[in-house]
Coordinates of C-alpha atoms in Angstrom, one line a residue:
M145 CA 70.3 202.5 169.0
S146 CA 68.6 201.8 165.7
F147 CA 68.3 198.6 164.0
E148 CA 70.4 199.8 161.1
L149 CA 73.3 200.6 163.4
I150 CA 73.2 197.2 165.0
L151 CA 73.0 195.6 161.7
A152 CA 76.0 197.7 160.6
L153 CA 78.0 196.7 163.7
V154 CA 77.3 193.1 163.2
V155 CA 78.2 193.3 159.5
G156 CA 81.4 195.0 160.4
F157 CA 82.2 192.5 163.2
I158 CA 81.6 189.6 160.6
I159 CA 83.7 191.3 158.1
G160 CA 86.5 191.7 160.6
V161 CA 86.3 188.1 161.6
L162 CA 86.4 187.0 158.0
V163 CA 89.4 189.4 157.4
A164 CA 91.2 187.9 160.4
L165 CA 90.5 184.3 159.2
L166 CA 91.8 185.2 155.7
I167 CA 95.0 186.5 157.2
D168 CA 95.3 183.5 159.4
N169 CA 94.8 181.3 156.4
Q170 CA 97.4 183.0 154.4
T171 CA 99.8 182.7 157.4
L172 CA 98.9 179.0 157.6
V173 CA 99.4 178.4 153.9
R174 CA 102.9 180.1 154.2
R175 CA 103.8 178.0 157.2
I176 CA 102.7 174.8 155.3
Q177 CA 104.8 175.8 152.3
E178 CA 107.8 176.5 154.7
A179 CA 107.1 173.1 156.3
N180 CA 107.1 171.4 152.8
A181 CA 110.3 173.1 151.8
E182 CA 111.9 171.8 155.1
K183 CA 110.6 168.4 154.4
Q184 CA 112.0 168.4 150.9
Q185 CA 115.4 169.7 152.2
A186 CA 115.3 166.8 154.9
H187 CA 114.4 164.3 152.2
A188 CA 117.3 165.5 149.9
G189 CA 119.6 165.2 153.0
L190 CA 118.3 161.7 153.6
Q191 CA 119.1 160.8 149.9
K192 CA 122.5 162.2 150.2
A193 CA 123.2 160.3 153.4
Q194 CA 122.0 157.2 151.7
I195 CA 124.3 157.7 148.8
Q196 CA 127.1 158.3 151.2
Q197 CA 126.2 155.1 152.9
Q198 CA 126.4 153.2 149.7
A199 CA 129.7 154.7 148.8
M200 CA 130.9 153.6 152.3
V201 CA 129.8 150.1 151.9
Q202 CA 131.4 149.8 148.4
K203 CA 134.6 151.1 150.1
V204 CA 134.3 148.7 152.9
Q205 CA 133.8 145.9 150.3
L206 CA 136.8 147.0 148.4
T207 CA 138.8 147.1 151.5
Q208 CA 137.7 143.6 152.5
A209 CA 138.6 142.3 149.0
D210 CA 142.1 143.9 149.3
M211 CA 142.4 142.4 152.8
E212 CA 141.5 139.0 151.6
T213 CA 143.8 139.5 148.6
A214 CA 146.6 140.4 151.1
V215 CA 145.8 137.4 153.4
A216 CA 146.0 135.2 150.3
E217 CA 149.3 136.6 149.3
R218 CA 150.6 136.1 152.7
T219 CA 149.4 132.5 152.8
Q220 CA 151.1 132.0 149.4
L221 CA 154.3 133.7 150.6
E222 CA 154.3 131.4 153.8
E223 CA 153.8 128.2 151.7
T224 CA 156.6 129.4 149.4
I225 CA 158.9 130.1 152.3
A226 CA 158.0 126.7 153.9
R227 CA 158.9 124.9 150.7
Q228 CA 162.1 127.0 150.2
L229 CA 163.0 126.0 153.8
Q230 CA 162.4 122.4 153.1
E231 CA 164.6 122.7 150.0
I232 CA 167.3 124.5 152.0
E233 CA 167.2 121.8 154.7
A234 CA 167.6 119.2 151.9
S235 CA 170.4 121.2 150.4
R236 CA 172.0 121.6 153.8
S237 CA 171.9 117.7 154.2
Q238 CA 173.2 117.2 150.7
L239 CA 175.9 119.9 151.4
Q240 CA 177.0 118.2 154.5
T241 CA 177.2 114.9 152.7
T242 CA 179.3 116.6 149.9
I243 CA 181.5 118.2 152.5
Q244 CA 182.2 114.9 154.0
T245 CA 182.7 113.4 150.6
T246 CA 185.1 116.3 149.9
E247 CA 186.9 115.7 153.1
A248 CA 187.3 112.0 152.2
L249 CA 188.6 113.0 148.8
K250 CA 191.0 115.4 150.4
E251 CA 192.3 112.7 152.6
N252 CA 192.6 110.4 149.7
A253 CA 194.4 113.1 147.9
Q254 CA 196.7 113.6 150.8
E255 CA 197.4 109.8 150.9
A256 CA 198.0 109.8 147.1
Q257 CA 200.4 112.7 147.7
E258 CA 202.2 111.0 150.4
R259 CA 202.3 107.8 148.3
L260 CA 203.7 109.9 145.4
E261 CA 206.4 111.3 147.7
E262 CA 207.3 107.9 148.8
L263 CA 207.4 106.8 145.1
D264 CA 209.6 109.9 144.4
S265 CA 212.0 108.9 147.1
L266 CA 212.0 105.3 146.0
H267 CA 212.7 106.7 142.4
L268 CA 215.6 108.8 143.7
A269 CA 217.0 105.8 145.6
T270 CA 216.7 103.6 142.5
E271 CA 218.5 106.3 140.5
E272 CA 221.3 106.3 143.1
Q273 CA 221.5 102.6 142.9
L274 CA 221.6 102.8 139.3
A275 CA 224.4 105.5 139.4
T276 CA 226.3 103.3 141.8
A277 CA 226.0 100.3 139.5
V278 CA 227.0 102.5 136.5
A279 CA 229.9 103.6 138.4
E280 CA 230.9 100.0 139.4
N281 CA 230.6 98.9 135.9
S282 CA 232.8 101.8 134.7
Q283 CA 235.3 100.8 137.4
L284 CA 235.0 97.1 136.3
A285 CA 235.5 98.1 132.7
T286 CA 238.6 100.0 133.7
D287 CA 239.8 97.3 135.7
L288 CA 239.2 94.9 132.7
Q289 CA 241.3 97.2 130.5
L290 CA 244.0 97.3 133.0
L291 CA 244.0 93.5 133.3
Q292 CA 244.1 93.1 129.5
G293 CA 247.0 95.4 129.3
E294 CA 248.8 93.6 132.0
V295 CA 248.2 90.0 130.3
A296 CA 251.0 90.6 127.9
L297 CA 253.3 91.8 130.7
L298 CA 252.3 89.2 133.2
E299 CA 251.9 85.9 131.4
E300 CA 252.7 84.1 134.5
K301 CA 249.6 85.6 136.2
A302 CA 247.4 84.7 133.2
E303 CA 245.4 82.0 134.9
A304 CA 244.8 84.2 138.0
L305 CA 243.7 87.0 135.8
T306 CA 241.5 84.7 133.8
N307 CA 239.8 83.7 136.8
D308 CA 239.5 87.5 137.9
L309 CA 238.1 88.0 134.5
T310 CA 235.4 85.3 134.9
V311 CA 234.5 86.7 138.3
A312 CA 234.2 90.2 136.7
E313 CA 232.1 88.9 133.9
A314 CA 229.7 87.3 136.4
K315 CA 229.6 90.5 138.4
S316 CA 228.9 92.4 135.2
S317 CA 226.0 90.0 134.4
D318 CA 224.6 90.5 138.0
L319 CA 224.9 94.3 137.5
E320 CA 223.0 94.1 134.2
Q321 CA 220.3 92.0 135.9
K322 CA 220.1 94.6 138.6
I323 CA 219.8 97.4 136.0
V324 CA 216.9 95.7 134.2
A325 CA 215.2 95.2 137.5
V326 CA 215.8 98.8 138.5
E327 CA 214.4 99.9 135.1
A328 CA 211.3 97.7 135.6
Q329 CA 210.8 99.4 139.1
L330 CA 211.2 102.8 137.5
T331 CA 208.5 101.9 135.0
A332 CA 206.1 100.8 137.8
V333 CA 206.9 103.9 139.7
E334 CA 206.0 106.1 136.7
S335 CA 202.7 104.3 136.3
Q336 CA 201.9 104.7 140.0
K337 CA 202.8 108.4 139.7
D338 CA 200.5 108.9 136.6
A339 CA 197.6 107.1 138.5
A340 CA 198.2 109.3 141.6
L341 CA 198.2 112.4 139.4
G342 CA 194.9 111.3 137.7
E343 CA 193.3 110.8 141.1
L344 CA 194.5 114.2 142.3
E345 CA 193.1 115.9 139.2
Q346 CA 189.7 114.1 139.7
A347 CA 189.7 115.3 143.4
E348 CA 190.4 118.9 142.2
Q349 CA 187.6 118.8 139.8
T350 CA 185.1 117.5 142.4
A351 CA 186.2 120.3 144.7
V352 CA 185.5 122.8 141.9
E353 CA 182.0 121.3 141.4
Q354 CA 181.2 121.4 145.1
S355 CA 182.3 125.1 145.3
A356 CA 179.9 125.9 142.4
H357 CA 177.1 124.0 144.2
L358 CA 177.9 125.9 147.5
A359 CA 177.8 129.3 145.5
N360 CA 174.2 128.2 144.2
L361 CA 173.1 127.5 147.8
Q362 CA 174.3 130.9 148.9
Q363 CA 172.3 132.5 146.1
R364 CA 169.3 130.7 147.1
L365 CA 169.8 131.8 150.7
V366 CA 169.9 135.4 149.4
E367 CA 166.6 134.8 147.5
M368 CA 165.1 133.4 150.8
D369 CA 166.1 136.7 152.3
L370 CA 164.3 138.6 149.6
L371 CA 161.2 136.5 150.2
R372 CA 161.3 137.3 153.9
D373 CA 161.4 141.0 153.1
K374 CA 158.3 140.5 150.9
L375 CA 156.6 138.8 153.6
S376 CA 157.3 141.7 156.0
E377 CA 156.0 144.2 153.4
A378 CA 152.8 142.1 152.9
E379 CA 152.3 142.0 156.6
A380 CA 152.7 145.8 156.8
N381 CA 150.3 146.2 153.9
L382 CA 147.8 144.0 155.9
E383 CA 148.1 146.2 158.9
T384 CA 147.5 149.2 156.8
A385 CA 144.4 147.6 155.4
D386 CA 143.2 146.7 158.8
S387 CA 143.6 150.4 159.9
N388 CA 141.9 151.6 156.8
L389 CA 139.0 149.2 157.6
Q390 CA 138.8 150.4 161.0
N391 CA 138.7 154.2 159.9
L392 CA 135.9 153.2 157.3
Q393 CA 133.9 151.5 160.1
T394 CA 134.2 154.8 162.3
K395 CA 133.1 156.8 159.3
M396 CA 130.2 154.5 158.8
D397 CA 129.2 154.9 162.4
D398 CA 129.4 158.7 161.8
V399 CA 127.1 158.5 158.7
Q400 CA 124.7 156.3 160.7
T401 CA 124.7 159.0 163.5
K402 CA 124.1 161.8 160.9
M403 CA 121.3 159.8 159.2
S404 CA 119.4 159.7 162.6
Y405 CA 119.2 163.5 162.2
S406 CA 118.2 163.5 158.7
G407 CA 114.6 164.5 159.6
K408 CA 115.9 167.9 160.8
N409 CA 117.3 170.9 159.1
Q410 CA 121.1 170.4 158.7
L411 CA 122.0 173.5 160.7
Q412 CA 119.9 172.2 163.7
L413 CA 122.6 169.6 164.3
I414 CA 124.8 172.6 165.5
R415 CA 124.3 173.2 169.3
G416 CA 122.3 176.4 170.0
I417 CA 120.6 176.6 166.5
G418 CA 116.9 175.9 166.7
P419 CA 114.2 175.9 164.1
T420 CA 113.8 179.7 164.2
Y421 CA 117.4 180.4 163.6
A422 CA 117.8 177.8 161.0
R423 CA 114.8 179.2 159.0
R424 CA 116.3 182.6 159.2
L425 CA 119.6 181.3 158.0
N426 CA 118.0 179.4 155.3
E427 CA 116.0 182.4 154.1
F428 CA 119.2 184.2 153.7
G429 CA 120.7 181.4 151.5
I430 CA 122.7 179.5 154.2
Q431 CA 121.6 175.9 153.9
T432 CA 124.7 173.8 154.9
F433 CA 127.5 173.6 157.3
A434 CA 129.9 174.9 154.7
D435 CA 127.7 177.9 153.9
L436 CA 127.6 178.8 157.6
A437 CA 131.3 178.2 158.0
D438 CA 132.1 180.9 155.3
C439 CA 130.0 183.6 157.2
D440 CA 131.4 186.2 159.8
P441 CA 130.0 186.3 163.2
E442 CA 128.7 189.9 162.6
Q443 CA 126.9 188.7 159.6
V444 CA 125.3 185.8 161.3
A445 CA 124.3 188.0 164.2
S446 CA 122.5 190.3 161.7
I447 CA 120.8 187.5 160.0
I448 CA 119.3 185.8 163.1
K449 CA 118.5 189.2 164.6
K450 CA 120.4 188.6 167.7
R451 CA 119.5 190.7 170.8
N452 CA 121.9 192.0 173.3
W453 CA 120.3 190.1 176.0
Q454 CA 120.5 186.8 174.3
S455 CA 123.4 184.6 175.2
V456 CA 124.4 183.1 171.8
N457 CA 128.0 182.2 171.2
I458 CA 128.1 182.7 167.3
Q459 CA 131.8 181.8 167.0
D460 CA 131.1 178.3 168.5
W461 CA 128.4 177.8 165.7
L462 CA 131.0 178.7 163.1
D463 CA 133.7 176.5 164.7
E464 CA 131.3 173.6 164.8
A465 CA 130.1 174.3 161.2
K466 CA 133.6 174.0 160.0
A467 CA 134.3 170.7 161.8
L468 CA 131.1 169.1 160.5
A469 CA 131.6 170.4 157.0
A470 CA 135.2 168.9 157.0
T471 CA 133.7 165.6 158.3
L472 CA 131.2 165.5 155.4
N473 CA 133.7 166.3 152.9
S474 CA 136.1 163.5 154.1
D475 CA 133.1 161.2 154.0
G476 CA 132.2 162.2 150.5

């Protein structure tokens, strides 16, 4: 073998090595570029997760503010109810006192009515006595006329008749005095009757005022029922706020879990998808869970170049991608 041939073989070998190194260098550069692209995608996913975390923190702060407002409203309502209950207790005491006063007034009114009835009875008896006295006076006047008529006829009985006349005049004077006394009694009875009627009217007016006060208290009781309804509503709102806070806390935990995977390709969070499958899907334009959820199983199998001997359940991938996409949308 000549020196030229050996030199040619060495040169050919060197050229082959250089070509192989050049090809490996291009492959390495392409892998570095792919790694940089994946790093940028991971960085973008991390920024998105951080933005979502900030939004969650703001929601939690707003929810806490709402809860504090609801607690303050509940405290204010409780204070208002306590104050209204105190007023109601005072009103009840006043009402009981008023009822006792009303009962006393009713008893006084009954006593006045009974006294008025007694005065009426006395008035009727006095009128009967007056009628009897008038009748007796009339009878005496008649007797007097008869006696005067008989004077001319019975002169012999003049002295006796004069005596009778004197007695009759005395009786007449007594009857007149009795009439004056009865009239005075009637005047007193009328005065007592007027006083009793005044007391009865005052008692009726007081009863009307107490009825108005009782109606006012009933209205305040209705307002208290409304305040209790508002308190129940505020407690329901507080329970809803607590539930929303718990849901937001759960979502925050989910975001923290997802952020722990921010250094990977998003599709690698799905069970069964490794870096190779994720890269092939990314090259086809499938970057997110939503992109993968919109694909068909046959389309995905073609993209990842699935072999018949590979045990890959693409439908599980799609179902999990749909669930993760829905979770991310609800968090956003």
